[in-house]
Tab-separated table of C-alpha atoms in Angstrom:
chain	number	residue	atom	x	y	z
A	1141	GLY	CA	0.000	0.000	0.000
A	1142	GLU	CA	0.868	3.674	-0.092
A	1143	ASN	CA	3.305	5.161	2.444
A	1144	VAL	CA	3.598	8.918	2.916
A	1145	GLU	CA	6.492	10.495	4.793
A	1146	GLN	CA	6.278	14.133	5.881
A	1147	HIS	CA	9.018	16.504	7.073
A	1148	PRO	CA	9.650	18.388	9.225
A	1149	SER	CA	7.450	17.380	12.132
A	1150	THR	CA	7.644	20.902	13.554
A	1151	LEU	CA	8.504	24.197	11.896
A	1152	SER	CA	8.893	27.578	13.545
A	1153	VAL	CA	9.134	30.739	11.458
A	1154	GLN	CA	8.869	34.459	11.977
A	1155	GLU	CA	5.883	36.313	10.584
A	1156	GLY	CA	6.535	37.259	6.991
A	1157	ASP	CA	8.965	34.411	6.350
A	1158	SER	CA	8.269	31.527	3.995
A	1159	ALA	CA	7.545	27.990	5.146
A	1160	VAL	CA	8.109	24.786	3.193
A	1161	ILE	CA	6.794	21.348	4.105
A	1162	LYS	CA	7.869	18.291	2.141
A	1163	CYS	CA	6.287	14.895	1.568
A	1164	THR	CA	7.370	11.757	-0.246
A	1165	TYR	CA	5.158	8.915	-1.371
A	1166	SER	CA	5.864	5.333	-2.328
A	1167	ASP	CA	3.177	4.328	-4.838
A	1168	SER	CA	4.070	5.597	-8.296
A	1169	ALA	CA	0.416	5.121	-9.309
A	1170	SER	CA	-0.765	7.806	-6.866
A	1171	ASN	CA	-2.147	10.770	-8.759
A	1172	TYR	CA	-3.916	13.014	-6.252
A	1173	PHE	CA	-2.127	15.001	-3.530
A	1174	PRO	CA	-4.136	17.228	-1.187
A	1175	TRP	CA	-2.953	19.303	1.739
A	1176	TYR	CA	-5.077	19.782	4.831
A	1177	LYS	CA	-4.768	22.354	7.617
A	1178	GLN	CA	-5.948	21.404	11.079
A	1179	GLU	CA	-6.178	23.970	13.828
A	1180	LEU	CA	-6.161	22.774	17.420
A	1181	GLY	CA	-9.346	20.879	18.231
A	1182	LYS	CA	-10.856	21.498	14.798
A	1183	ARG	CA	-11.507	19.489	11.670
A	1184	PRO	CA	-8.933	19.068	8.889
A	1185	GLN	CA	-9.705	21.488	6.065
A	1186	LEU	CA	-8.466	21.245	2.502
A	1187	ILE	CA	-6.269	24.190	1.577
A	1188	ILE	CA	-4.912	23.113	-1.796
A	1189	ASP	CA	-4.549	19.993	-3.900
A	1190	ILE	CA	-2.678	18.924	-7.011
A	1191	ARG	CA	-3.191	16.167	-9.515
A	1192	SER	CA	-0.382	14.399	-11.283
A	1193	ASN	CA	-1.020	16.044	-14.641
A	1194	VAL	CA	0.396	19.348	-13.369
A	1195	GLY	CA	3.673	20.220	-11.673
A	1196	GLU	CA	2.664	23.291	-9.692
A	1197	LYS	CA	-0.453	25.005	-8.418
A	1198	LYS	CA	-0.789	28.334	-6.640
A	1199	ASP	CA	-3.540	29.963	-4.626
A	1200	GLN	CA	-2.587	33.357	-3.247
A	1201	ARG	CA	0.123	32.749	-0.622
A	1202	ILE	CA	0.000	28.971	-0.939
A	1203	ALA	CA	1.596	26.818	-3.606
A	1204	VAL	CA	2.169	23.125	-4.083
A	1205	THR	CA	4.790	21.531	-6.317
A	1206	LEU	CA	4.912	17.943	-7.488
A	1207	ASN	CA	7.874	15.939	-8.774
A	1208	LYS	CA	6.472	12.652	-10.067
A	1209	THR	CA	9.861	11.241	-10.959
A	1210	ALA	CA	11.202	11.698	-7.458
A	1211	LYS	CA	7.800	10.973	-5.899
A	1212	HIS	CA	7.726	14.008	-3.715
A	1213	PHE	CA	5.536	17.069	-3.331
A	1214	SER	CA	5.861	20.198	-1.255
A	1215	LEU	CA	3.711	22.908	0.275
A	1216	HIS	CA	5.012	26.463	0.140
A	1217	ILE	CA	3.511	29.251	2.229
A	1218	THR	CA	4.818	32.755	1.602
A	1219	GLU	CA	4.446	35.831	3.806
A	1220	THR	CA	3.384	33.697	6.751
A	1221	GLN	CA	0.955	35.128	9.289
A	1222	PRO	CA	0.220	34.042	12.879
A	1223	GLU	CA	-3.114	32.617	11.718
A	1224	ASP	CA	-1.200	30.162	9.543
A	1225	SER	CA	-0.152	28.409	12.760
A	1226	ALA	CA	-1.674	24.920	12.660
A	1227	VAL	CA	-0.858	21.309	11.829
A	1228	TYR	CA	-0.559	20.628	8.118
A	1229	PHE	CA	-1.098	17.164	6.640
A	1230	CYS	CA	-0.162	15.957	3.205
A	1231	ALA	CA	-1.893	12.972	1.656
A	1232	ALA	CA	-1.751	10.844	-1.465
A	1233	SER	CA	-4.125	8.546	-3.302
A	1234	ARG	CA	-4.813	6.882	-6.614
A	1235	MET	CA	-8.135	8.400	-7.546
A	1236	GLY	CA	-10.838	5.846	-8.125
A	1237	TYR	CA	-8.793	3.010	-6.658
A	1238	SER	CA	-7.662	3.928	-3.180
A	1239	THR	CA	-8.457	6.346	-0.458
A	1240	LEU	CA	-6.115	8.914	1.049
A	1241	THR	CA	-2.982	7.966	2.964
A	1242	PHE	CA	-1.924	10.805	5.236
A	1243	GLY	CA	1.466	11.913	6.449
A	1244	LYS	CA	2.061	12.342	10.167
A	1245	GLY	CA	1.679	16.102	10.022
A	1246	THR	CA	3.798	19.216	10.471
A	1247	MET	CA	3.122	21.637	13.290
A	1248	LEU	CA	3.761	25.132	11.936
A	1249	LEU	CA	4.235	27.950	14.431
A	1250	VAL	CA	4.377	31.491	13.094
A	1251	SER	CA	5.668	33.962	15.650
A	1252	PRO	CA	4.675	37.649	15.433
B	333	GLU	CA	-24.355	24.207	2.494
B	334	ALA	CA	-24.132	22.291	5.769
B	335	GLY	CA	-20.892	20.444	6.379
B	336	VAL	CA	-20.319	16.972	7.735
B	337	VAL	CA	-22.051	16.632	11.088
B	338	GLN	CA	-20.866	14.356	13.864
B	339	SER	CA	-22.154	13.610	17.321
B	340	PRO	CA	-21.344	13.509	20.096
B	341	ARG	CA	-18.382	15.867	20.052
B	342	TYR	CA	-16.943	14.412	23.241
B	343	LYS	CA	-17.431	11.116	25.005
B	344	ILE	CA	-15.936	9.765	28.204
B	345	ILE	CA	-16.555	6.137	29.083
B	346	GLU	CA	-15.046	3.429	31.221
B	347	LYS	CA	-13.192	0.567	29.593
B	348	LYS	CA	-15.286	-2.395	28.519
B	349	GLN	CA	-18.299	-0.147	27.934
B	350	PRO	CA	-19.855	0.223	24.476
B	351	VAL	CA	-19.848	3.527	22.584
B	352	ALA	CA	-21.356	4.721	19.324
B	353	PHE	CA	-20.604	7.662	17.062
B	354	TRP	CA	-22.910	9.144	14.458
B	355	CYS	CA	-22.115	10.928	11.210
B	356	ASN	CA	-24.271	12.758	8.681
B	357	PRO	CA	-22.396	13.508	5.465
B	358	ILE	CA	-22.782	16.450	3.126
B	359	SER	CA	-25.997	16.118	1.156
B	360	GLY	CA	-25.440	14.254	-2.099
B	361	HIS	CA	-22.085	12.780	-1.118
B	362	ASN	CA	-22.134	9.087	-1.865
B	363	THR	CA	-18.821	8.187	-0.232
B	364	LEU	CA	-18.368	8.227	3.526
B	365	TYR	CA	-15.219	7.548	5.535
B	366	TRP	CA	-14.443	6.891	9.158
B	367	TYR	CA	-10.935	7.780	10.296
B	368	LEU	CA	-9.074	7.357	13.555
B	369	GLN	CA	-6.737	10.179	14.568
B	370	ASN	CA	-4.340	9.682	17.446
B	371	LEU	CA	-2.679	12.662	19.077
B	372	GLY	CA	0.087	14.023	16.888
B	373	GLN	CA	-0.744	11.724	13.983
B	374	GLY	CA	-2.518	11.952	10.678
B	375	PRO	CA	-5.957	10.411	10.133
B	376	GLU	CA	-5.954	6.660	9.500
B	377	LEU	CA	-8.778	5.067	7.549
B	378	LEU	CA	-11.033	2.643	9.396
B	379	ILE	CA	-13.715	2.090	6.769
B	380	ARG	CA	-14.958	3.570	3.514
B	381	TYR	CA	-18.511	3.327	2.195
B	382	GLU	CA	-19.763	3.915	-1.305
B	383	ASN	CA	-23.462	4.378	-0.797
B	384	GLU	CA	-24.433	1.606	1.608
B	385	GLU	CA	-21.591	-0.751	0.653
B	386	ALA	CA	-18.406	-0.993	2.707
B	387	VAL	CA	-15.763	-1.057	-0.038
B	388	ASP	CA	-12.693	-0.891	2.214
B	389	ASP	CA	-12.819	-2.129	5.797
B	390	SER	CA	-9.415	-3.768	5.840
B	391	GLN	CA	-8.187	-1.547	8.699
B	392	LEU	CA	-11.285	-1.922	10.873
B	393	PRO	CA	-10.618	-4.079	13.984
B	394	LYS	CA	-13.632	-6.252	13.481
B	395	ASP	CA	-13.441	-7.998	16.826
B	396	ARG	CA	-14.652	-4.848	18.581
B	397	PHE	CA	-15.495	-2.268	15.918
B	398	SER	CA	-18.543	-2.264	13.682
B	399	ALA	CA	-20.084	0.260	11.340
B	400	GLU	CA	-23.211	0.620	9.300
B	401	ARG	CA	-24.657	2.913	6.678
B	402	LEU	CA	-28.013	1.290	6.116
B	403	LYS	CA	-29.667	3.791	3.798
B	404	GLY	CA	-26.516	5.118	2.191
B	405	VAL	CA	-26.714	8.442	4.003
B	406	ASP	CA	-25.769	8.736	7.659
B	407	SER	CA	-23.546	6.234	9.402
B	408	THR	CA	-22.822	4.848	12.843
B	409	LEU	CA	-19.502	3.552	14.152
B	410	LYS	CA	-19.593	1.365	17.256
B	411	ILE	CA	-16.965	0.047	19.626
B	412	GLN	CA	-17.845	-2.801	21.963
B	413	PRO	CA	-16.122	-3.238	24.318
B	414	ALA	CA	-13.943	-0.149	24.425
B	415	GLU	CA	-10.301	-0.406	25.499
B	416	LEU	CA	-7.954	2.219	26.896
B	417	GLY	CA	-6.082	2.337	23.596
B	418	ASP	CA	-9.223	3.403	21.759
B	419	SER	CA	-8.915	6.914	23.188
B	420	ALA	CA	-8.563	9.118	20.111
B	421	VAL	CA	-10.492	11.390	17.784
B	422	TYR	CA	-12.856	9.651	15.386
B	423	LEU	CA	-13.294	11.649	12.217
B	424	CYS	CA	-15.964	11.214	9.597
B	425	ALA	CA	-15.504	12.530	6.082
B	426	SER	CA	-17.532	12.488	2.893
B	427	SER	CA	-16.942	13.008	-0.782
B	428	LEU	CA	-18.662	12.688	-4.121
B	429	THR	CA	-17.312	9.777	-6.155
B	430	SER	CA	-17.955	9.786	-9.863
B	431	LEU	CA	-16.613	7.793	-12.786
B	432	ALA	CA	-13.643	10.173	-12.754
B	433	GLY	CA	-12.799	9.093	-9.223
B	434	GLU	CA	-13.136	10.575	-5.772
B	435	GLU	CA	-13.508	14.259	-5.318
B	436	THR	CA	-12.420	16.308	-2.336
B	437	GLN	CA	-12.973	14.789	1.095
B	438	TYR	CA	-14.654	17.054	3.621
B	439	PHE	CA	-14.183	16.273	7.280
B	440	GLY	CA	-16.509	16.542	10.203
B	441	PRO	CA	-15.416	18.052	13.538
B	442	GLY	CA	-14.731	14.630	15.014
B	443	THR	CA	-15.707	12.854	18.216
B	444	ARG	CA	-13.066	12.944	20.919
B	445	LEU	CA	-13.225	9.680	22.882
B	446	LEU	CA	-11.604	9.172	26.245
B	447	VAL	CA	-11.644	5.674	27.715
B	448	LEU	CA	-10.875	5.501	31.433
């Protein structure tokens, strides 16, 4: 089955800095890669996703890049704000064949 | 549009007692998931339903866990008897699955279970 590794487990940045979280996956057939943000005590919420037919996707301050050859994908947050502080999870799946396998999460702390 | 609804939000029970969680998915979503989330970990799939059929229950500990989605809408997850190690957050999610595959999964707020 799919295995997703996520790094780092914790990340502390100053407000305004950029943050990068990286994930690797094992199943070369995986073709859908979402990122979820989970604030303390709240539900995971999708913030961005990418499918394997594109290499990069951006949405305002958030971007995701995908390298299918190396089987890794990354989340980039620019101009971080304190409200970006949360746990971020990456996930991977083969759409139509398997459900999501999640990474262990990255706790992002943005200090004012 | 209402999101995924779960109840109760919190549950405290003694070990060996039964417990049940309820989930109502987003209207029109045919796929429903139950996940287990331990502290500091990502969600782990317990069971996935497409309509009323359980299509992936390989990770469900069937000796004590059971689930049902009788009419293909809301779902119940049960643990009997509960063990100390079952303390966790139980998340429900739903999505719309078409011929193109699964669409985005939307999560409920979860039920936080504490077994004493």
